[in-house]
Amino acid sequence: MTNPLTLYYAPDNASLCVRLALLEIGLPFDTVLVDRAVQGQKSPDYLAVNPNGLIPTLVTEDGPIYETGAILLWLAGDGFMPAPRGDALKWMFWLSNTLHPTLRMWFYPHEYIEEASVHALSRATQGRLSEYFAHLEAHAGWLDDRAPSALAYYLAPMIRWAALYGPAQAWFDLDKYPHLREFAIWFENRSAAHEASRAEGLGQTIFSAPQYPNPPEGSAL
Ligand SMILES: N[C@@H](CCC(=O)N[C@@H](CS)C(=O)NCC(=O)O)C(=O)O
């Protein structure tokens, strides 16, 4: 029997946020690999479920849902958003329309600017990301809640990706952000993180000291 939820994913992609949330909530789901090695996210079959050609998509009884933040909000019952809800919504939108798009600019500068200006864009983006992680460290009180939430499972993979991907890595030092570091350590020790790591080949200490994935199927890039 198939499950009512199907996650279109690629290892260590934004689908990881959704996988973690599904595992944490305990919802059964099927997965479909989107093969990035052959640009599967731009194939006609995938574009039919997500016309943006981006990963993830969660197919639900309401139809396909894309945009990581939207999927997490769709999944998030009251117990999966920190209180007060207004605060949680504010941070959810900050993660999805400030931090995540800036990370995209760091990972994919060529999608935003011509070759001659890529270096300048990346330098500016790196500065912006450093400010954003410092902003989280200073203002995101929910980092210290030792409770799983849609916010936590959106942020934790973004900490991982900042350390691993983009044109340079050494700039990102989690030790500069003690709240973020403790948050990362706490979340990587939850069973949802262990299970996601097994499924996508992410290794140990997946948020606080990540290594490049060695996935059983598919590729991260
Ligand atoms: N705004 C989208 C961004 C998703 C996104 O950036 N996905 C990346 C993988 S982490 C992707 O599909 N990259 C392939 C591409 O840009 O072609 C969301 O929140 O779901």
PDB file of C-alpha atoms and ligand atoms in Angstrom:
ATOM      1  CA  MET A   1       0.000   0.000   0.000  1.00  0.00           C
ATOM      2  CA  THR A   2       1.368   3.442  -0.837  1.00  0.00           C
ATOM      3  CA  ASN A   3       1.511   6.215   1.743  1.00  0.00           C
ATOM      4  CA  PRO A   4      -0.594   9.374   1.355  1.00  0.00           C
ATOM      5  CA  LEU A   5       2.582  11.510   1.319  1.00  0.00           C
ATOM      6  CA  THR A   6       5.386  11.327  -1.256  1.00  0.00           C
ATOM      7  CA  LEU A   7       8.558  13.357  -0.898  1.00  0.00           C
ATOM      8  CA  TYR A   8      10.485  14.206  -4.040  1.00  0.00           C
ATOM      9  CA  TYR A   9      14.012  14.571  -2.775  1.00  0.00           C
ATOM     10  CA  ALA A  10      17.716  14.638  -3.535  1.00  0.00           C
ATOM     11  CA  PRO A  11      20.291  13.858  -0.842  1.00  0.00           C
ATOM     12  CA  ASP A  12      21.308  16.834   1.297  1.00  0.00           C
ATOM     13  CA  ASN A  13      18.968  19.145  -0.635  1.00  0.00           C
ATOM     14  CA  ALA A  14      16.221  21.301   0.886  1.00  0.00           C
ATOM     15  CA  SER A  15      14.121  18.134   0.936  1.00  0.00           C
ATOM     16  CA  LEU A  16      16.205  17.205   3.995  1.00  0.00           C
ATOM     17  CA  CYS A  17      14.249  19.795   6.029  1.00  0.00           C
ATOM     18  CA  VAL A  18      11.010  18.078   5.048  1.00  0.00           C
ATOM     19  CA  ARG A  19      12.324  14.545   5.618  1.00  0.00           C
ATOM     20  CA  LEU A  20      13.443  15.536   9.122  1.00  0.00           C
ATOM     21  CA  ALA A  21      10.039  17.048   9.910  1.00  0.00           C
ATOM     22  CA  LEU A  22       8.165  14.004   8.598  1.00  0.00           C
ATOM     23  CA  LEU A  23      10.366  11.672  10.635  1.00  0.00           C
ATOM     24  CA  GLU A  24      10.050  13.796  13.750  1.00  0.00           C
ATOM     25  CA  ILE A  25       6.256  13.996  13.496  1.00  0.00           C
ATOM     26  CA  GLY A  26       6.115  10.287  12.676  1.00  0.00           C
ATOM     27  CA  LEU A  27       4.173  10.544   9.432  1.00  0.00           C
ATOM     28  CA  PRO A  28       4.731   7.670   6.999  1.00  0.00           C
ATOM     29  CA  PHE A  29       5.860   8.758   3.547  1.00  0.00           C
ATOM     30  CA  ASP A  30       7.257   7.430   0.297  1.00  0.00           C
ATOM     31  CA  THR A  31      10.237   8.987  -1.444  1.00  0.00           C
ATOM     32  CA  VAL A  32      11.039   9.589  -5.094  1.00  0.00           C
ATOM     33  CA  LEU A  33      14.647  10.417  -5.938  1.00  0.00           C
ATOM     34  CA  VAL A  34      15.151  13.441  -8.179  1.00  0.00           C
ATOM     35  CA  ASP A  35      18.445  12.700  -9.908  1.00  0.00           C
ATOM     36  CA  ARG A  36      20.416  15.932  -9.895  1.00  0.00           C
ATOM     37  CA  ALA A  37      23.284  14.296 -11.820  1.00  0.00           C
ATOM     38  CA  VAL A  38      21.017  14.439 -14.889  1.00  0.00           C
ATOM     39  CA  GLN A  39      19.181  17.651 -13.927  1.00  0.00           C
ATOM     40  CA  GLY A  40      16.152  15.583 -12.948  1.00  0.00           C
ATOM     41  CA  GLN A  41      14.660  18.676 -11.297  1.00  0.00           C
ATOM     42  CA  LYS A  42      14.245  20.194 -14.784  1.00  0.00           C
ATOM     43  CA  SER A  43      12.745  17.079 -16.415  1.00  0.00           C
ATOM     44  CA  PRO A  44       9.209  17.311 -17.831  1.00  0.00           C
ATOM     45  CA  ASP A  45       7.963  14.709 -15.328  1.00  0.00           C
ATOM     46  CA  TYR A  46       9.243  16.699 -12.366  1.00  0.00           C
ATOM     47  CA  LEU A  47       8.158  20.062 -13.778  1.00  0.00           C
ATOM     48  CA  ALA A  48       4.650  18.615 -13.930  1.00  0.00           C
ATOM     49  CA  VAL A  49       4.644  18.383 -10.106  1.00  0.00           C
ATOM     50  CA  ASN A  50       6.811  21.445  -9.416  1.00  0.00           C
ATOM     51  CA  PRO A  51       6.982  23.958 -12.273  1.00  0.00           C
ATOM     52  CA  ASN A  52       9.773  25.846 -10.458  1.00  0.00           C
ATOM     53  CA  GLY A  53      12.087  22.912 -11.098  1.00  0.00           C
ATOM     54  CA  LEU A  54      13.359  23.021  -7.525  1.00  0.00           C
ATOM     55  CA  ILE A  55      13.606  20.376  -4.817  1.00  0.00           C
ATOM     56  CA  PRO A  56      11.612  19.562  -2.664  1.00  0.00           C
ATOM     57  CA  THR A  57       8.020  18.764  -3.491  1.00  0.00           C
ATOM     58  CA  LEU A  58       5.690  16.932  -1.123  1.00  0.00           C
ATOM     59  CA  VAL A  59       2.729  15.289  -2.823  1.00  0.00           C
ATOM     60  CA  THR A  60      -0.237  15.312  -0.442  1.00  0.00           C
ATOM     61  CA  GLU A  61      -3.987  14.827  -0.437  1.00  0.00           C
ATOM     62  CA  ASP A  62      -4.110  18.584  -1.197  1.00  0.00           C
ATOM     63  CA  GLY A  63      -1.946  18.050  -4.279  1.00  0.00           C
ATOM     64  CA  PRO A  64       1.772  18.765  -4.730  1.00  0.00           C
ATOM     65  CA  ILE A  65       3.188  21.352  -2.310  1.00  0.00           C
ATOM     66  CA  TYR A  66       6.490  23.055  -3.017  1.00  0.00           C
ATOM     67  CA  GLU A  67       8.526  25.739  -1.268  1.00  0.00           C
ATOM     68  CA  THR A  68      10.202  24.343   1.822  1.00  0.00           C
ATOM     69  CA  GLY A  69       8.610  26.870   4.179  1.00  0.00           C
ATOM     70  CA  ALA A  70       5.132  26.175   2.822  1.00  0.00           C
ATOM     71  CA  ILE A  71       5.571  22.428   3.220  1.00  0.00           C
ATOM     72  CA  LEU A  72       6.818  22.824   6.786  1.00  0.00           C
ATOM     73  CA  LEU A  73       3.893  25.099   7.646  1.00  0.00           C
ATOM     74  CA  TRP A  74       1.464  22.645   6.041  1.00  0.00           C
ATOM     75  CA  LEU A  75       2.934  19.893   8.223  1.00  0.00           C
ATOM     76  CA  ALA A  76       3.174  21.999  11.365  1.00  0.00           C
ATOM     77  CA  GLY A  77       0.353  21.470  13.808  1.00  0.00           C
ATOM     78  CA  ASP A  78       0.303  23.657  16.910  1.00  0.00           C
ATOM     79  CA  GLY A  79       2.776  21.403  18.644  1.00  0.00           C
ATOM     80  CA  PHE A  80       5.345  21.799  15.894  1.00  0.00           C
ATOM     81  CA  MET A  81       5.630  25.603  16.036  1.00  0.00           C
ATOM     82  CA  PRO A  82       7.198  27.275  19.067  1.00  0.00           C
ATOM     83  CA  ALA A  83       4.941  29.636  21.041  1.00  0.00           C
ATOM     84  CA  PRO A  84       4.017  32.416  20.682  1.00  0.00           C
ATOM     85  CA  ARG A  85       2.789  31.618  17.189  1.00  0.00           C
ATOM     86  CA  GLY A  86       3.276  35.188  15.898  1.00  0.00           C
ATOM     87  CA  ASP A  87       6.942  34.977  16.771  1.00  0.00           C
ATOM     88  CA  ALA A  88       7.259  31.585  15.124  1.00  0.00           C
ATOM     89  CA  LEU A  89       5.636  32.843  11.919  1.00  0.00           C
ATOM     90  CA  LYS A  90       7.949  35.837  11.852  1.00  0.00           C
ATOM     91  CA  TRP A  91      10.986  33.545  12.060  1.00  0.00           C
ATOM     92  CA  MET A  92       9.575  31.056   9.570  1.00  0.00           C
ATOM     93  CA  PHE A  93       9.247  33.792   6.967  1.00  0.00           C
ATOM     94  CA  TRP A  94      12.672  35.173   7.820  1.00  0.00           C
ATOM     95  CA  LEU A  95      14.194  31.731   7.273  1.00  0.00           C
ATOM     96  CA  SER A  96      12.340  31.213   4.009  1.00  0.00           C
ATOM     97  CA  ASN A  97      12.600  34.640   2.441  1.00  0.00           C
ATOM     98  CA  THR A  98      15.854  35.988   3.876  1.00  0.00           C
ATOM     99  CA  LEU A  99      18.301  33.276   4.960  1.00  0.00           C
ATOM    100  CA  HIS A 100      17.397  30.553   2.457  1.00  0.00           C
ATOM    101  CA  PRO A 101      17.424  32.786  -0.680  1.00  0.00           C
ATOM    102  CA  THR A 102      20.756  34.302   0.399  1.00  0.00           C
ATOM    103  CA  LEU A 103      22.200  30.818   0.754  1.00  0.00           C
ATOM    104  CA  ARG A 104      20.897  30.088  -2.749  1.00  0.00           C
ATOM    105  CA  MET A 105      22.793  33.149  -4.003  1.00  0.00           C
ATOM    106  CA  TRP A 106      25.919  31.795  -2.287  1.00  0.00           C
ATOM    107  CA  PHE A 107      25.510  28.322  -3.800  1.00  0.00           C
ATOM    108  CA  TYR A 108      24.378  29.367  -7.273  1.00  0.00           C
ATOM    109  CA  PRO A 109      25.851  32.855  -7.991  1.00  0.00           C
ATOM    110  CA  HIS A 110      25.787  32.202 -11.733  1.00  0.00           C
ATOM    111  CA  GLU A 111      22.000  32.134 -11.603  1.00  0.00           C
ATOM    112  CA  TYR A 112      21.995  35.734 -10.384  1.00  0.00           C
ATOM    113  CA  ILE A 113      24.765  37.573 -12.219  1.00  0.00           C
ATOM    114  CA  GLU A 114      27.119  37.415 -15.195  1.00  0.00           C
ATOM    115  CA  GLU A 115      30.494  35.644 -14.849  1.00  0.00           C
ATOM    116  CA  ALA A 116      32.570  38.836 -14.533  1.00  0.00           C
ATOM    117  CA  SER A 117      30.668  39.871 -11.398  1.00  0.00           C
ATOM    118  CA  VAL A 118      30.358  36.502  -9.665  1.00  0.00           C
ATOM    119  CA  HIS A 119      33.312  37.085  -7.357  1.00  0.00           C
ATOM    120  CA  ALA A 120      31.960  40.434  -6.134  1.00  0.00           C
ATOM    121  CA  LEU A 121      28.507  38.973  -5.590  1.00  0.00           C
ATOM    122  CA  SER A 122      29.930  36.051  -3.613  1.00  0.00           C
ATOM    123  CA  ARG A 123      31.996  38.362  -1.407  1.00  0.00           C
ATOM    124  CA  ALA A 124      28.932  40.467  -0.630  1.00  0.00           C
ATOM    125  CA  THR A 125      26.762  37.396  -0.068  1.00  0.00           C
ATOM    126  CA  GLN A 126      29.257  35.889   2.344  1.00  0.00           C
ATOM    127  CA  GLY A 127      29.230  39.118   4.386  1.00  0.00           C
ATOM    128  CA  ARG A 128      25.443  39.100   4.394  1.00  0.00           C
ATOM    129  CA  LEU A 129      25.301  35.477   5.540  1.00  0.00           C
ATOM    130  CA  SER A 130      27.706  36.187   8.393  1.00  0.00           C
ATOM    131  CA  GLU A 131      25.369  38.986   9.509  1.00  0.00           C
ATOM    132  CA  TYR A 132      22.381  36.675   9.304  1.00  0.00           C
ATOM    133  CA  PHE A 133      23.955  33.945  11.415  1.00  0.00           C
ATOM    134  CA  ALA A 134      24.972  36.599  13.978  1.00  0.00           C
ATOM    135  CA  HIS A 135      21.372  37.893  13.903  1.00  0.00           C
ATOM    136  CA  LEU A 136      20.058  34.412  14.654  1.00  0.00           C
ATOM    137  CA  GLU A 137      22.580  33.982  17.448  1.00  0.00           C
ATOM    138  CA  ALA A 138      21.528  37.274  19.048  1.00  0.00           C
ATOM    139  CA  HIS A 139      17.759  37.261  18.537  1.00  0.00           C
ATOM    140  CA  ALA A 140      16.355  33.767  17.950  1.00  0.00           C
ATOM    141  CA  GLY A 141      15.339  32.844  21.492  1.00  0.00           C
ATOM    142  CA  TRP A 142      13.776  29.613  20.181  1.00  0.00           C
ATOM    143  CA  LEU A 143      17.284  28.299  19.481  1.00  0.00           C
ATOM    144  CA  ASP A 144      17.469  27.465  23.164  1.00  0.00           C
ATOM    145  CA  ASP A 145      14.147  25.576  23.227  1.00  0.00           C
ATOM    146  CA  ARG A 146      15.151  21.972  23.279  1.00  0.00           C
ATOM    147  CA  ALA A 147      11.994  21.119  21.359  1.00  0.00           C
ATOM    148  CA  PRO A 148      11.659  19.968  17.765  1.00  0.00           C
ATOM    149  CA  SER A 149       9.826  22.424  15.534  1.00  0.00           C
ATOM    150  CA  ALA A 150       9.347  23.456  11.922  1.00  0.00           C
ATOM    151  CA  LEU A 151      11.789  26.305  12.572  1.00  0.00           C
ATOM    152  CA  ALA A 152      14.436  23.953  13.926  1.00  0.00           C
ATOM    153  CA  TYR A 153      14.180  21.592  10.992  1.00  0.00           C
ATOM    154  CA  TYR A 154      14.329  24.433   8.509  1.00  0.00           C
ATOM    155  CA  LEU A 155      17.389  25.982  10.141  1.00  0.00           C
ATOM    156  CA  ALA A 156      19.496  22.936  11.050  1.00  0.00           C
ATOM    157  CA  PRO A 157      20.193  21.857   7.426  1.00  0.00           C
ATOM    158  CA  MET A 158      20.987  25.478   6.506  1.00  0.00           C
ATOM    159  CA  ILE A 159      23.731  25.483   9.162  1.00  0.00           C
ATOM    160  CA  ARG A 160      25.033  22.262   7.604  1.00  0.00           C
ATOM    161  CA  TRP A 161      25.010  23.634   4.049  1.00  0.00           C
ATOM    162  CA  ALA A 162      26.771  26.866   5.080  1.00  0.00           C
ATOM    163  CA  ALA A 163      29.670  24.737   6.298  1.00  0.00           C
ATOM    164  CA  LEU A 164      29.847  22.509   3.214  1.00  0.00           C
ATOM    165  CA  TYR A 165      28.774  24.234   0.012  1.00  0.00           C
ATOM    166  CA  GLY A 166      29.414  27.398  -1.944  1.00  0.00           C
ATOM    167  CA  PRO A 167      32.627  28.874  -3.345  1.00  0.00           C
ATOM    168  CA  ALA A 168      34.439  28.836   0.055  1.00  0.00           C
ATOM    169  CA  GLN A 169      33.980  27.027   3.358  1.00  0.00           C
ATOM    170  CA  ALA A 170      36.496  28.320   5.912  1.00  0.00           C
ATOM    171  CA  TRP A 171      34.506  31.533   6.526  1.00  0.00           C
ATOM    172  CA  PHE A 172      31.768  29.665   8.388  1.00  0.00           C
ATOM    173  CA  ASP A 173      32.845  28.879  11.936  1.00  0.00           C
ATOM    174  CA  LEU A 174      30.056  27.545  14.119  1.00  0.00           C
ATOM    175  CA  ASP A 175      32.209  28.166  17.211  1.00  0.00           C
ATOM    176  CA  LYS A 176      31.504  31.877  16.736  1.00  0.00           C
ATOM    177  CA  TYR A 177      27.837  31.195  17.491  1.00  0.00           C
ATOM    178  CA  PRO A 178      27.507  29.265  20.779  1.00  0.00           C
ATOM    179  CA  HIS A 179      23.676  29.168  20.742  1.00  0.00           C
ATOM    180  CA  LEU A 180      23.659  27.895  17.176  1.00  0.00           C
ATOM    181  CA  ARG A 181      26.326  25.318  17.965  1.00  0.00           C
ATOM    182  CA  GLU A 182      24.440  23.902  20.965  1.00  0.00           C
ATOM    183  CA  PHE A 183      21.244  23.895  18.899  1.00  0.00           C
ATOM    184  CA  ALA A 184      23.004  21.949  16.118  1.00  0.00           C
ATOM    185  CA  ILE A 185      24.431  19.402  18.544  1.00  0.00           C
ATOM    186  CA  TRP A 186      21.071  18.844  20.203  1.00  0.00           C
ATOM    187  CA  PHE A 187      19.216  18.314  16.916  1.00  0.00           C
ATOM    188  CA  GLU A 188      21.755  16.018  15.335  1.00  0.00           C
ATOM    189  CA  ASN A 189      21.352  13.658  18.267  1.00  0.00           C
ATOM    190  CA  ARG A 190      17.631  13.163  17.742  1.00  0.00           C
ATOM    191  CA  SER A 191      16.482   9.934  16.142  1.00  0.00           C
ATOM    192  CA  ALA A 192      14.970  11.855  13.199  1.00  0.00           C
ATOM    193  CA  ALA A 193      18.446  13.158  12.360  1.00  0.00           C
ATOM    194  CA  HIS A 194      19.989   9.686  12.657  1.00  0.00           C
ATOM    195  CA  GLU A 195      17.335   8.206  10.408  1.00  0.00           C
ATOM    196  CA  ALA A 196      17.666  10.991   7.809  1.00  0.00           C
ATOM    197  CA  SER A 197      21.428  10.575   7.897  1.00  0.00           C
ATOM    198  CA  ARG A 198      21.112   6.846   7.188  1.00  0.00           C
ATOM    199  CA  ALA A 199      18.691   7.473   4.299  1.00  0.00           C
ATOM    200  CA  GLU A 200      20.829  10.176   2.660  1.00  0.00           C
ATOM    201  CA  GLY A 201      24.361   9.116   3.671  1.00  0.00           C
ATOM    202  CA  LEU A 202      25.116  12.235   5.708  1.00  0.00           C
ATOM    203  CA  GLY A 203      27.490  10.677   8.258  1.00  0.00           C
ATOM    204  CA  GLN A 204      27.916  11.725  11.903  1.00  0.00           C
ATOM    205  CA  THR A 205      27.497  15.138  13.564  1.00  0.00           C
ATOM    206  CA  ILE A 206      25.417  16.166  10.576  1.00  0.00           C
ATOM    207  CA  PHE A 207      24.768  19.741  11.715  1.00  0.00           C
ATOM    208  CA  SER A 208      27.623  20.709  14.040  1.00  0.00           C
ATOM    209  CA  ALA A 209      30.589  19.227  12.111  1.00  0.00           C
ATOM    210  CA  PRO A 210      29.211  17.969   8.802  1.00  0.00           C
ATOM    211  CA  GLN A 211      31.022  15.968   6.153  1.00  0.00           C
ATOM    212  CA  TYR A 212      30.152  15.721   2.479  1.00  0.00           C
ATOM    213  CA  PRO A 213      27.413  13.166   1.925  1.00  0.00           C
ATOM    214  CA  ASN A 214      27.961   9.696   0.580  1.00  0.00           C
ATOM    215  CA  PRO A 215      24.395   8.875  -0.416  1.00  0.00           C
ATOM    216  CA  PRO A 216      23.135   5.377  -1.177  1.00  0.00           C
ATOM    217  CA  GLU A 217      21.358   6.822  -4.235  1.00  0.00           C
ATOM    218  CA  GLY A 218      21.447  10.087  -6.145  1.00  0.00           C
ATOM    219  CA  SER A 219      23.741  13.058  -5.672  1.00  0.00           C
ATOM    220  CA  ALA A 220      23.605  16.288  -3.712  1.00  0.00           C
ATOM    221  CA  LEU A 221      24.664  18.500  -6.635  1.00  0.00           C
TER     222      LEU A 221
HETATM  223  N1  LIG B   1      12.566  28.343  -2.650  1.00  0.00           N
HETATM  224  C1  LIG B   1      12.793  26.924  -2.791  1.00  0.00           C
HETATM  225  C2  LIG B   1      14.283  26.696  -2.942  1.00  0.00           C
HETATM  226  C3  LIG B   1      14.615  25.225  -3.045  1.00  0.00           C
HETATM  227  C4  LIG B   1      16.030  24.995  -3.549  1.00  0.00           C
HETATM  228  O1  LIG B   1      16.855  25.917  -3.596  1.00  0.00           O
HETATM  229  N2  LIG B   1      16.305  23.753  -3.914  1.00  0.00           N
HETATM  230  C5  LIG B   1      17.601  23.416  -4.479  1.00  0.00           C
HETATM  231  C6  LIG B   1      18.198  22.214  -3.772  1.00  0.00           C
HETATM  232  S1  LIG B   1      18.634  22.587  -2.107  1.00  0.00           S
HETATM  233  C7  LIG B   1      17.432  23.036  -5.928  1.00  0.00           C
HETATM  234  O2  LIG B   1      16.406  22.527  -6.323  1.00  0.00           O
HETATM  235  N3  LIG B   1      18.495  23.273  -6.701  1.00  0.00           N
HETATM  236  C8  LIG B   1      18.553  22.861  -8.065  1.00  0.00           C
HETATM  237  C9  LIG B   1      18.430  24.003  -9.023  1.00  0.00           C
HETATM  238  O3  LIG B   1      18.506  25.181  -8.609  1.00  0.00           O
HETATM  239  O4  LIG B   1      18.293  23.693 -10.214  1.00  0.00           O
HETATM  240  C10 LIG B   1      12.263  26.191  -1.564  1.00  0.00           C
HETATM  241  O5  LIG B   1      12.220  26.782  -0.488  1.00  0.00           O
HETATM  242  O6  LIG B   1      11.872  25.021  -1.699  1.00  0.00           O
END
